[in-house]
Short mmCIF file of C-alpha atoms in Angstrom, two decimals:
data_model
loop_
_atom_site.label_atom_id
_atom_site.label_comp_id
_atom_site.label_asym_id
_atom_site.label_seq_id
_atom_site.Cartn_x
_atom_site.Cartn_y
_atom_site.Cartn_z
CA UNK A 291 -25.80 -82.93 -33.62
CA UNK A 292 -28.19 -80.79 -31.61
CA UNK A 293 -29.90 -82.05 -28.46
CA UNK A 294 -32.87 -80.83 -26.47
CA UNK A 295 -32.18 -80.31 -22.77
CA UNK A 296 -34.95 -79.42 -20.37
CA UNK A 297 -34.86 -76.56 -17.89
CA UNK A 298 -34.02 -77.38 -14.30
CA UNK A 299 -37.60 -77.08 -13.09
CA UNK A 300 -38.72 -79.60 -15.71
CA UNK A 301 -36.16 -82.25 -14.77
CA UNK A 302 -37.43 -85.32 -12.87
CA UNK A 303 -36.07 -86.20 -9.44
CA UNK A 304 -33.74 -89.21 -9.73
CA UNK A 305 -32.63 -90.45 -6.28
CA UNK A 306 -30.25 -93.03 -7.78
CA UNK A 307 -27.40 -92.54 -10.22
CA UNK A 308 -28.59 -91.78 -13.77
CA UNK A 309 -28.25 -94.48 -16.41
CA UNK A 310 -25.31 -93.60 -18.71
CA UNK A 311 -26.67 -96.02 -21.32
CA UNK A 312 -30.01 -94.24 -21.72
CA UNK A 313 -30.15 -92.45 -25.06
CA UNK A 314 -31.82 -89.07 -25.64
CA UNK A 315 -34.89 -90.83 -27.07
CA UNK A 316 -35.27 -93.04 -23.97
CA UNK A 317 -33.93 -96.25 -25.53
CA UNK A 318 -30.72 -97.88 -24.27
CA UNK A 319 -27.32 -98.48 -25.77
CA UNK A 320 -27.18 -102.17 -26.64
CA UNK A 321 -24.01 -102.56 -28.72
CA UNK A 322 -20.43 -101.22 -28.62
CA UNK A 323 -21.03 -99.54 -31.98
CA UNK A 324 -23.67 -97.31 -30.39
CA UNK A 325 -21.38 -96.03 -27.66
CA UNK A 326 -19.46 -93.29 -29.57
CA UNK A 327 -22.71 -91.42 -30.32
CA UNK A 328 -23.83 -91.85 -26.72
CA UNK A 329 -20.51 -90.52 -25.48
CA UNK A 330 -20.96 -87.37 -27.54
CA UNK A 331 -24.45 -86.95 -26.09
CA UNK A 332 -23.15 -87.27 -22.51
CA UNK A 333 -20.36 -84.77 -23.20
CA UNK A 334 -22.88 -82.27 -24.50
CA UNK A 335 -25.19 -82.91 -21.54
CA UNK A 336 -22.35 -82.15 -19.10
CA UNK A 337 -21.36 -79.06 -21.07
CA UNK A 338 -24.96 -77.80 -20.97
CA UNK A 339 -25.65 -78.32 -17.28
CA UNK A 340 -22.22 -78.17 -15.68
CA UNK A 341 -18.98 -77.31 -17.48
CA UNK A 342 -19.92 -75.02 -20.35
CA UNK A 343 -18.40 -75.33 -23.80
CA UNK A 344 -14.70 -75.21 -24.63
CA UNK A 345 -13.38 -73.59 -27.81
CA UNK A 346 -13.70 -75.56 -31.02
CA UNK A 347 -10.44 -74.00 -32.22
CA UNK A 348 -7.77 -73.46 -29.56
CA UNK A 349 -5.10 -72.32 -31.97
CA UNK A 350 -1.56 -73.70 -32.07
CA UNK A 351 0.29 -74.52 -28.85
CA UNK A 352 4.03 -73.82 -28.84
CA UNK A 353 6.50 -74.67 -26.11
CA UNK A 354 10.01 -73.49 -25.30
CA UNK A 355 12.33 -74.88 -22.62
CA UNK A 356 13.52 -71.83 -20.69
CA UNK A 357 15.27 -73.66 -17.85
CA UNK A 358 16.87 -77.10 -17.55
CA UNK A 359 19.09 -78.86 -15.04
CA UNK A 360 19.94 -82.45 -13.99
CA UNK A 361 18.40 -83.66 -10.71
CA UNK A 362 18.48 -86.78 -8.53
CA UNK A 363 22.13 -87.54 -9.28
CA UNK A 364 21.60 -87.18 -13.00
CA UNK A 365 18.79 -89.72 -13.13
CA UNK A 366 16.23 -87.07 -14.13
CA UNK A 367 15.97 -83.64 -15.74
CA UNK A 368 14.01 -80.68 -14.37
CA UNK A 369 12.72 -78.21 -16.94
CA UNK A 370 10.55 -75.12 -17.03
CA UNK A 371 8.50 -74.79 -20.20
CA UNK A 372 7.07 -71.54 -21.52
CA UNK A 373 3.94 -72.25 -23.55
CA UNK A 374 1.80 -70.08 -25.79
CA UNK A 375 -1.68 -71.01 -26.96
CA UNK A 376 -4.83 -69.43 -28.30
CA UNK A 377 -5.80 -68.38 -31.79
CA UNK A 378 -3.45 -65.39 -31.60
CA UNK A 379 -0.95 -66.84 -29.13
CA UNK A 380 -2.40 -64.59 -26.44
CA UNK A 381 -2.43 -67.21 -23.67
CA UNK A 382 1.07 -67.47 -22.17
CA UNK A 383 1.78 -69.77 -19.24
CA UNK A 384 4.50 -71.91 -17.65
CA UNK A 385 4.75 -75.56 -16.67
CA UNK A 386 7.36 -77.39 -14.61
CA UNK A 387 8.57 -80.78 -15.78
CA UNK A 388 10.49 -83.61 -14.16
CA UNK A 389 11.35 -86.50 -16.47
CA UNK A 390 13.63 -89.51 -16.11
CA UNK A 391 16.79 -89.84 -18.15
CA UNK A 392 16.31 -93.12 -20.00
CA UNK A 393 16.03 -94.55 -23.47
CA UNK A 394 12.67 -94.57 -25.17
CA UNK A 395 9.48 -92.71 -24.44
CA UNK A 396 7.94 -92.43 -20.99
CA UNK A 397 4.37 -92.06 -19.65
CA UNK A 398 3.48 -88.58 -18.37
CA UNK A 399 1.32 -87.22 -15.57
CA UNK A 400 -0.18 -83.80 -16.33
CA UNK A 401 -0.93 -82.26 -12.95
CA UNK A 402 -2.92 -79.09 -12.29
CA UNK A 403 -1.69 -77.47 -9.10
CA UNK A 404 -2.87 -74.89 -6.59
CA UNK A 405 -1.01 -71.57 -6.66
CA UNK A 406 2.27 -71.81 -4.79
CA UNK A 407 2.26 -75.60 -4.51
CA UNK A 408 4.41 -78.17 -6.25
CA UNK A 409 5.09 -81.86 -6.01
CA UNK A 410 7.51 -82.82 -3.24
CA UNK A 411 11.02 -84.09 -4.07
CA UNK A 412 10.10 -87.47 -2.55
CA UNK A 413 7.10 -87.79 -4.89
CA UNK A 414 9.09 -86.70 -7.91
CA UNK A 415 11.96 -89.09 -7.24
CA UNK A 416 9.63 -92.08 -6.81
CA UNK A 417 7.71 -91.26 -9.97
CA UNK A 418 10.88 -90.79 -12.02
CA UNK A 419 12.43 -93.96 -10.60
CA UNK A 420 9.39 -95.86 -11.85
CA UNK A 421 9.85 -94.42 -15.31
CA UNK A 422 7.18 -91.68 -15.38
CA UNK A 423 7.42 -87.94 -16.03
CA UNK A 424 5.43 -85.22 -14.22
CA UNK A 425 4.39 -82.00 -15.94
CA UNK A 426 2.59 -79.63 -13.59
CA UNK A 427 1.07 -76.19 -13.95
CA UNK A 428 -0.62 -73.56 -11.79
CA UNK A 429 -4.20 -73.63 -13.05
CA UNK A 430 -4.85 -70.05 -11.97
CA UNK A 431 -2.62 -68.90 -14.82
CA UNK A 432 -5.74 -69.51 -16.92
CA UNK A 433 -8.48 -68.26 -14.59
CA UNK A 434 -8.57 -67.14 -10.94
CA UNK A 435 -10.45 -69.34 -8.49
CA UNK A 436 -13.14 -66.77 -7.78
CA UNK A 437 -15.94 -64.89 -9.47
CA UNK A 438 -13.43 -62.99 -11.60
CA UNK A 439 -12.73 -66.15 -13.61
CA UNK A 440 -14.90 -64.77 -16.42
CA UNK A 441 -12.38 -61.94 -16.78
CA UNK A 442 -9.30 -64.16 -16.85
CA UNK A 443 -6.89 -64.48 -19.75
CA UNK A 444 -8.54 -67.60 -21.19
CA UNK A 445 -12.06 -66.20 -20.95
CA UNK A 446 -10.91 -63.06 -22.76
CA UNK A 447 -9.17 -65.13 -25.44
CA UNK A 448 -12.39 -67.05 -26.17
CA UNK A 449 -15.30 -64.69 -25.45
CA UNK A 450 -17.73 -66.91 -27.38
CA UNK A 451 -17.43 -69.69 -24.79
CA UNK A 452 -19.85 -70.08 -21.87
CA UNK A 453 -17.47 -72.23 -19.83
CA UNK A 454 -16.76 -71.99 -16.12
CA UNK A 455 -13.41 -72.17 -14.36
CA UNK A 456 -13.30 -75.99 -14.17
CA UNK A 457 -13.40 -76.23 -17.97
CA UNK A 458 -10.93 -73.36 -18.38
CA UNK A 459 -8.44 -75.15 -16.14
CA UNK A 460 -9.10 -78.45 -17.94
CA UNK A 461 -8.28 -76.67 -21.19
CA UNK A 462 -4.82 -76.14 -19.71
CA UNK A 463 -4.31 -79.90 -19.41
CA UNK A 464 -5.01 -80.21 -23.13
CA UNK A 465 -2.47 -77.57 -23.99
CA UNK A 466 0.16 -79.56 -22.10
CA UNK A 467 -0.90 -82.59 -24.13
CA UNK A 468 -0.41 -80.53 -27.30
CA UNK A 469 3.16 -79.86 -26.21
CA UNK A 470 3.86 -83.47 -25.26
CA UNK A 471 2.98 -84.53 -28.80
CA UNK A 472 5.85 -82.35 -30.09
CA UNK A 473 8.51 -84.01 -27.91
CA UNK A 474 10.70 -87.01 -28.64
CA UNK A 475 10.48 -88.45 -25.11
CA UNK A 476 6.77 -88.55 -24.15
CA UNK A 477 4.73 -91.71 -24.69
CA UNK A 478 1.59 -90.02 -25.99
CA UNK A 479 -0.43 -93.23 -25.63
CA UNK A 480 0.12 -93.06 -21.86
CA UNK A 481 -0.86 -89.58 -20.70
CA UNK A 482 -2.52 -89.33 -17.28
CA UNK A 483 -4.39 -86.27 -15.96
CA UNK A 484 -4.30 -85.78 -12.21
CA UNK A 485 -5.13 -83.22 -9.56
CA UNK A 486 -6.17 -82.93 -5.92
CA UNK A 487 -9.65 -81.98 -4.63
CA UNK A 488 -10.99 -79.39 -7.09
CA UNK A 489 -7.95 -80.25 -9.16
CA UNK A 490 -9.30 -83.79 -9.41
CA UNK A 491 -12.52 -82.38 -10.83
CA UNK A 492 -10.42 -80.49 -13.36
CA UNK A 493 -8.50 -83.63 -14.34
CA UNK A 494 -11.78 -85.50 -14.79
CA UNK A 495 -13.14 -82.77 -17.06
CA UNK A 496 -9.93 -82.83 -19.11
CA UNK A 497 -10.11 -86.60 -19.58
CA UNK A 498 -13.78 -86.43 -20.59
CA UNK A 499 -13.21 -83.95 -23.39
CA UNK A 500 -9.68 -84.83 -24.55
CA UNK A 501 -9.45 -88.42 -25.77
CA UNK A 502 -5.68 -88.15 -26.02
CA UNK A 503 -5.66 -88.48 -22.22
CA UNK A 504 -5.62 -92.21 -21.49
CA UNK A 505 -6.48 -92.04 -17.78
CA UNK A 506 -7.80 -89.71 -15.08
CA UNK A 507 -6.18 -90.31 -11.68
CA UNK A 508 -8.12 -87.88 -9.50
CA UNK A 509 -7.31 -87.42 -5.82
CA UNK A 510 -9.71 -86.80 -2.92
CA UNK A 511 -13.31 -86.03 -3.78
CA UNK A 512 -12.59 -85.17 -7.34
CA UNK A 513 -15.69 -86.71 -8.90
CA UNK A 514 -18.85 -85.45 -10.56
CA UNK A 515 -21.22 -85.78 -7.59
CA UNK A 516 -19.13 -83.59 -5.24
CA UNK A 517 -18.71 -81.15 -8.13
CA UNK A 518 -22.46 -80.73 -8.57
CA UNK A 519 -22.85 -79.99 -4.87
CA UNK A 520 -19.92 -77.65 -4.45
CA UNK A 521 -20.83 -75.50 -7.43
CA UNK A 522 -23.72 -74.26 -5.30
CA UNK A 523 -21.07 -72.42 -3.30
CA UNK A 524 -18.52 -71.88 -6.09
CA UNK A 525 -20.63 -70.96 -9.06
CA UNK A 526 -17.70 -69.61 -11.05
CA UNK A 527 -16.70 -73.24 -11.55
CA UNK A 528 -19.77 -73.91 -13.70
CA UNK A 529 -21.21 -73.01 -17.10
CA UNK A 530 -21.42 -69.24 -17.36
CA UNK A 531 -24.74 -68.83 -19.17
CA UNK A 532 -26.49 -71.63 -17.34
CA UNK A 533 -25.88 -71.14 -13.67
CA UNK A 534 -29.60 -71.18 -13.21
CA UNK A 535 -29.17 -74.95 -13.54
CA UNK A 536 -27.42 -75.16 -10.18
#
């Protein structure tokens, strides 16, 4: 469905939070049955003014365990996964995984990280002891956190997309989800996207556009309102062809 979105200068000033139940025609959502269509409208609104559009076809994601060892006295396994994605398999990246050794499937945190940072052993041990797995990745494998994001590997793989870096990094969460669906240990009904600061904004974007993600657990100012403000200073985060909206 196509929607009409006004230019920035034509938008009214709204000092309070906008009404998520207001439809494009000005009427309001009144029943649960109306919500799916409204959700699609809100997703398109955010893509138009903020995130940009992700690829409609991301290709096939494949994963290969290239490193594995027992940790925490054999109570968990640490693995490094090499993943390929994209329509031609041109996006290659790595993710680190810690998962508990136990029967049955386990919930999974997908965690976008800053370059050079990883979860601490104390965090990992607590999470594994409680029966969760953590799969983390360096989001700058997909796009650098600067104005050169539009020349990163993901932007080159999908030149038709007008997305900014936030959406490119969020796309990485979804590729981890693709991989989790191929495993025999992940509970794919209990996938959580998380990240810190700008990483929280990335996790939120991933959960908005990928309904396979059951929950967004963002950390420290990872919401939409801080994102709107900070894109004034970091415009590579936002929609490429619409930065006049900022």
